[in-house]
XYZ file of C-alpha atoms in Angstrom:
359
model
C 128.878 203.341 124.857
C 132.258 201.660 125.069
C 132.974 200.247 128.494
C 133.879 196.987 130.187
C 131.006 194.575 130.655
C 130.096 192.894 133.903
C 128.564 189.567 133.029
C 125.269 188.783 134.636
C 124.919 185.661 136.657
C 122.889 182.897 135.116
C 122.581 181.239 131.753
C 123.694 182.780 128.479
C 121.084 185.215 127.188
C 120.411 187.960 124.653
C 119.151 191.322 125.896
C 116.415 193.281 124.131
C 115.865 197.004 123.643
C 114.541 198.995 126.592
C 112.423 202.146 126.860
C 112.130 204.747 129.609
C 109.033 206.375 131.057
C 108.823 208.766 128.089
C 108.693 205.793 125.706
C 112.134 206.698 124.382
C 114.748 204.093 123.666
C 117.427 203.595 126.302
C 120.926 203.274 124.842
C 122.539 201.206 127.573
C 124.279 198.540 125.524
C 127.899 197.981 126.508
C 130.747 196.702 124.370
C 134.188 195.311 125.021
C 137.265 196.834 123.412
C 140.235 194.599 122.800
C 143.852 195.737 122.618
C 145.374 194.897 119.237
C 148.707 195.358 117.532
C 148.328 197.941 114.786
C 151.107 199.481 112.636
C 153.939 198.102 114.769
C 152.593 199.664 117.958
C 150.067 198.657 120.545
C 146.766 200.492 120.213
C 144.746 200.090 123.364
C 141.054 200.545 123.924
C 141.788 203.675 125.948
C 143.604 205.280 122.998
C 140.773 204.455 120.610
C 138.270 206.080 122.966
C 140.450 209.144 123.488
C 140.691 210.147 119.833
C 138.631 213.063 118.655
C 135.567 212.740 116.474
C 137.280 214.468 113.574
C 140.138 211.991 113.485
C 140.382 210.101 110.206
C 139.861 206.351 110.613
C 138.224 206.610 114.030
C 135.098 204.720 112.998
C 137.098 201.955 111.338
C 139.513 201.548 114.236
C 136.804 201.836 116.881
C 134.507 199.365 115.144
C 137.382 196.944 114.683
C 138.288 197.014 118.374
C 134.644 196.791 119.423
C 133.780 193.830 117.201
C 136.989 192.023 118.139
C 136.233 192.424 121.827
C 132.571 191.468 121.439
C 133.532 188.377 119.443
C 135.927 187.026 122.068
C 133.431 187.827 124.816
C 130.646 186.027 122.927
C 132.783 182.968 122.264
C 133.562 182.781 125.970
C 129.846 183.179 126.736
C 128.905 180.331 124.398
C 131.650 178.133 125.819
C 130.761 178.689 129.471
C 127.004 179.069 128.957
C 126.869 182.168 131.160
C 126.643 185.893 130.497
C 125.186 188.162 127.837
C 125.618 187.570 124.113
C 126.448 190.951 122.548
C 124.835 191.237 119.112
C 125.214 193.902 116.447
C 121.472 194.560 116.374
C 119.516 194.229 119.573
C 116.219 192.397 119.513
C 112.944 194.220 119.953
C 110.605 193.691 122.881
C 108.239 191.710 120.678
C 110.868 189.216 119.551
C 110.034 185.679 120.658
C 113.202 183.853 119.558
C 115.954 184.868 121.973
C 118.013 181.676 122.030
C 121.755 182.281 121.869
C 122.068 179.307 119.510
C 120.190 181.321 116.868
C 123.132 183.729 116.454
C 126.301 183.245 114.407
C 129.346 185.475 113.777
C 130.062 187.071 110.429
C 133.242 185.618 108.969
C 134.365 189.064 107.791
C 133.644 191.468 110.681
C 133.022 188.922 113.511
C 129.758 190.621 114.511
C 126.968 188.335 115.751
C 123.718 188.207 113.764
C 120.737 185.897 113.658
C 121.729 182.996 111.451
C 118.808 183.418 109.049
C 119.747 187.088 108.518
C 123.504 186.568 108.337
C 123.617 186.205 104.551
C 121.946 189.602 104.136
C 124.590 191.291 106.259
C 127.479 189.513 104.534
C 126.283 190.788 101.168
C 126.893 194.378 102.328
C 129.505 193.859 105.051
C 132.234 196.552 104.788
C 134.921 193.941 105.468
C 133.675 191.597 102.752
C 136.325 191.572 100.005
C 135.018 192.641 96.591
C 134.259 189.755 94.229
C 136.614 189.032 91.388
C 135.844 190.564 88.019
C 135.745 187.170 86.342
C 132.200 185.725 86.528
C 131.883 182.499 88.458
C 130.399 179.484 86.646
C 127.520 179.262 89.124
C 126.455 182.921 88.980
C 122.771 182.577 88.208
C 119.898 184.701 89.568
C 117.564 181.697 89.631
C 120.148 179.672 91.553
C 120.565 182.500 94.057
C 116.810 182.510 94.543
C 116.809 178.746 95.162
C 119.594 179.076 97.724
C 117.762 181.938 99.408
C 114.510 180.005 99.805
C 116.168 176.726 100.772
C 115.123 175.468 104.193
C 117.454 176.805 106.842
C 119.749 174.297 108.488
C 123.146 172.653 108.382
C 122.548 171.143 104.922
C 121.611 174.506 103.413
C 124.726 176.125 104.893
C 126.918 173.404 103.387
C 125.279 173.805 99.974
C 125.743 177.581 99.976
C 129.456 177.265 100.761
C 130.370 174.537 98.261
C 131.265 175.779 94.776
C 130.893 172.424 93.021
C 127.368 171.839 94.347
C 126.325 175.319 93.232
C 127.962 174.700 89.872
C 125.864 171.553 89.471
C 122.739 173.527 90.364
C 123.509 176.123 87.699
C 124.248 173.320 85.213
C 120.870 171.682 85.873
C 119.089 175.022 85.552
C 120.537 175.416 82.064
C 118.521 172.359 81.056
C 115.489 172.375 83.337
C 114.933 176.108 83.731
C 112.843 177.735 86.428
C 110.036 175.203 86.121
C 112.012 172.555 88.039
C 113.525 174.662 90.814
C 112.339 172.136 93.379
C 114.182 169.328 91.586
C 117.385 171.366 91.419
C 117.129 172.208 95.111
C 116.589 168.540 95.927
C 119.656 167.448 93.947
C 121.808 170.040 95.680
C 120.570 169.027 99.120
C 121.319 165.370 98.370
C 124.932 166.258 97.673
C 124.909 168.465 100.759
C 123.937 165.466 102.881
C 126.755 163.468 101.336
C 129.271 166.250 101.945
C 128.115 166.517 105.547
C 128.919 162.835 106.029
C 132.259 163.280 104.259
C 133.108 165.989 106.788
C 132.393 163.514 109.569
C 134.472 160.779 107.954
C 137.415 163.119 107.366
C 136.884 164.943 110.678
C 137.256 168.230 108.825
C 134.486 170.776 108.234
C 136.534 172.828 105.770
C 136.557 170.234 102.976
C 134.814 170.754 99.644
C 133.109 168.172 97.469
C 135.707 168.737 94.756
C 138.382 167.480 97.173
C 136.886 163.987 96.893
C 136.552 163.716 93.106
C 139.896 161.947 93.022
C 140.766 158.264 92.599
C 142.465 158.062 96.002
C 139.276 159.383 97.665
C 136.903 156.953 95.954
C 136.771 154.574 98.930
C 136.033 157.521 101.229
C 133.048 158.452 99.060
C 131.823 154.854 99.106
C 132.004 154.827 102.896
C 130.185 158.162 103.171
C 127.448 157.035 100.755
C 126.918 153.873 102.790
C 126.599 155.911 105.972
C 124.303 158.497 104.380
C 121.926 155.993 102.787
C 121.906 153.626 105.757
C 123.522 150.371 104.633
C 122.549 147.707 107.157
C 124.498 144.590 108.154
C 123.794 141.701 105.755
C 121.027 139.299 106.764
C 121.161 135.812 105.187
C 123.594 137.074 102.596
C 121.390 140.009 101.546
C 122.404 143.565 102.432
C 119.510 145.975 102.873
C 119.654 149.733 102.307
C 117.553 152.121 104.347
C 117.265 154.792 101.587
C 118.028 152.932 98.337
C 116.685 155.663 96.047
C 119.151 158.194 97.470
C 122.066 155.855 96.784
C 121.035 155.587 93.132
C 120.548 159.338 92.772
C 123.935 160.135 94.282
C 125.655 158.151 91.550
C 124.166 160.320 88.816
C 124.885 163.538 90.712
C 128.498 162.579 91.391
C 128.965 161.614 87.753
C 127.721 165.043 86.677
C 130.038 166.727 89.192
C 132.994 164.766 87.855
C 132.054 165.771 84.308
C 131.894 169.442 85.293
C 135.325 169.288 86.906
C 136.708 167.461 83.873
C 135.358 170.193 81.601
C 136.990 172.821 83.787
C 140.297 170.976 83.603
C 140.072 170.851 79.804
C 139.363 174.580 79.594
C 142.280 175.312 81.921
C 144.527 172.858 80.025
C 145.202 171.059 83.287
C 146.154 167.622 82.025
C 146.981 166.249 85.468
C 143.577 167.160 86.897
C 141.763 165.823 83.828
C 143.665 162.546 84.104
C 142.772 162.135 87.792
C 139.081 162.763 87.116
C 139.124 160.220 84.285
C 140.509 157.622 86.686
C 137.798 158.530 89.196
C 135.084 158.091 86.561
C 136.565 154.747 85.583
C 136.397 153.588 89.206
C 132.761 154.653 89.406
C 131.844 152.710 86.282
C 133.632 149.565 87.424
C 132.977 149.406 91.189
C 129.902 151.483 92.032
C 127.520 148.860 90.668
C 128.863 146.125 92.943
C 129.319 148.237 96.074
C 126.228 150.475 95.981
C 123.793 150.039 93.079
C 123.271 146.270 93.314
C 122.233 146.370 96.973
C 120.007 149.413 96.422
C 118.166 147.867 93.468
C 117.749 144.573 95.330
C 116.236 146.409 98.284
C 113.799 148.294 96.048
C 112.752 145.092 94.293
C 112.243 143.227 97.557
C 110.211 146.047 99.078
C 108.008 146.174 96.002
C 107.353 142.436 96.187
C 106.627 142.539 99.918
C 104.475 145.657 99.789
C 101.213 145.089 101.655
C 98.018 146.213 99.969
C 95.668 147.409 102.679
C 92.043 146.607 101.821
C 89.173 148.662 103.278
C 87.200 147.138 106.136
C 83.618 145.977 105.696
C 82.442 148.591 108.188
C 84.065 151.360 106.168
C 82.435 150.147 102.950
C 79.070 150.011 104.707
C 79.429 153.607 105.913
C 80.459 154.761 102.442
C 77.487 153.038 100.802
C 75.091 154.575 103.309
C 76.542 158.055 102.776
C 76.322 157.795 98.976
C 72.710 156.590 99.081
C 71.699 159.460 101.328
C 73.497 161.939 99.064
C 71.738 160.573 95.958
C 68.350 160.759 97.645
C 68.865 164.323 98.867
C 70.250 165.676 95.568
C 67.499 163.942 93.580
C 64.841 165.513 95.802
C 66.334 168.990 95.376
C 66.611 168.453 91.620
C 62.887 167.608 91.367
C 61.908 170.678 93.394
C 63.947 173.189 91.372
C 65.783 171.741 88.368
C 69.040 173.444 87.331
C 72.446 172.486 85.966
C 74.313 172.742 89.293
C 71.956 170.387 91.107
C 72.056 167.975 88.179
C 75.858 167.909 88.366
C 75.808 167.187 92.102
C 73.294 164.399 91.583
C 75.425 162.824 88.853
C 78.538 163.003 91.030
C 76.748 161.214 93.860
C 75.354 158.639 91.425
C 78.760 157.830 89.966
C 79.959 157.121 93.479
C 77.172 154.536 93.818
C 77.973 152.967 90.476
C 76.027 155.148 88.075
C 72.458 154.053 88.964
C 70.251 157.069 89.602
C 66.932 156.122 91.170
């Protein structure tokens, strides 16, 4: 049904499917049609509704107007926090998650879907442009599986959208294979965290990691790494790092990313790009140690020296000794009553806990 929507008073919400007395579904969802400029003339919502069913292009034009109108209505709903969020698929009565923050628009058709199901729709969205015939360097079924099972969140979304991070994942899979999928996922998420901080530093969410593999962006990467790993103000001349291991891992990952881009530049015979990446790698070799690695290694060494070894309390040792003695006595009694291999094994296990003396 295509008709204007009267927003309900109250907070933003998502409606669910309804059924009548006969247990049949009620089709009462309303949409908003938006007037657009099409083929040098204004096509209004009234004209789109008035066309006959046999008209060619009715579904395409009608869907376009409907999704455009729903999108602008939903954006206004999210901005004001009031009204109904119109989704492409309505939730069932048994759905528990009805938060409007769980829905995101498709970048191709502008329809709103649950964010954990959005990737499924985009794979078959009619407005999604067909992929190029040339295979991408990160096309890998194992990599796609890793991205699919990656924990949902902002980091996962950044990883899925960045070509260089996915290229690194495919590169690592060539060596590690499927046995180390968890390691590959971890490396990609580490770079995703760095890229998230780079977006904050640059105040731009559309940047890619490859935009920073340049000599003029080296200081920006250093700043983002310091923020991501938690560099603290120096105390008595010593600067401590909150996550020193991450700082060390990011160096290796960034070096691999730079190598991948350099290889691409060589294949494309792009001498300018290859020269810039070489300068970036030279900066990493000469400055990263003093700005990042030294402080991270010092923090790890200091934490290892100051690590406290917690010894068990005397009361705990007393309880353990009592438990082991009772276990030895009970298993020995059962072994004497009916000897078998299983009871002998249990008796030996209890005896080893006491020190190996079976009484």
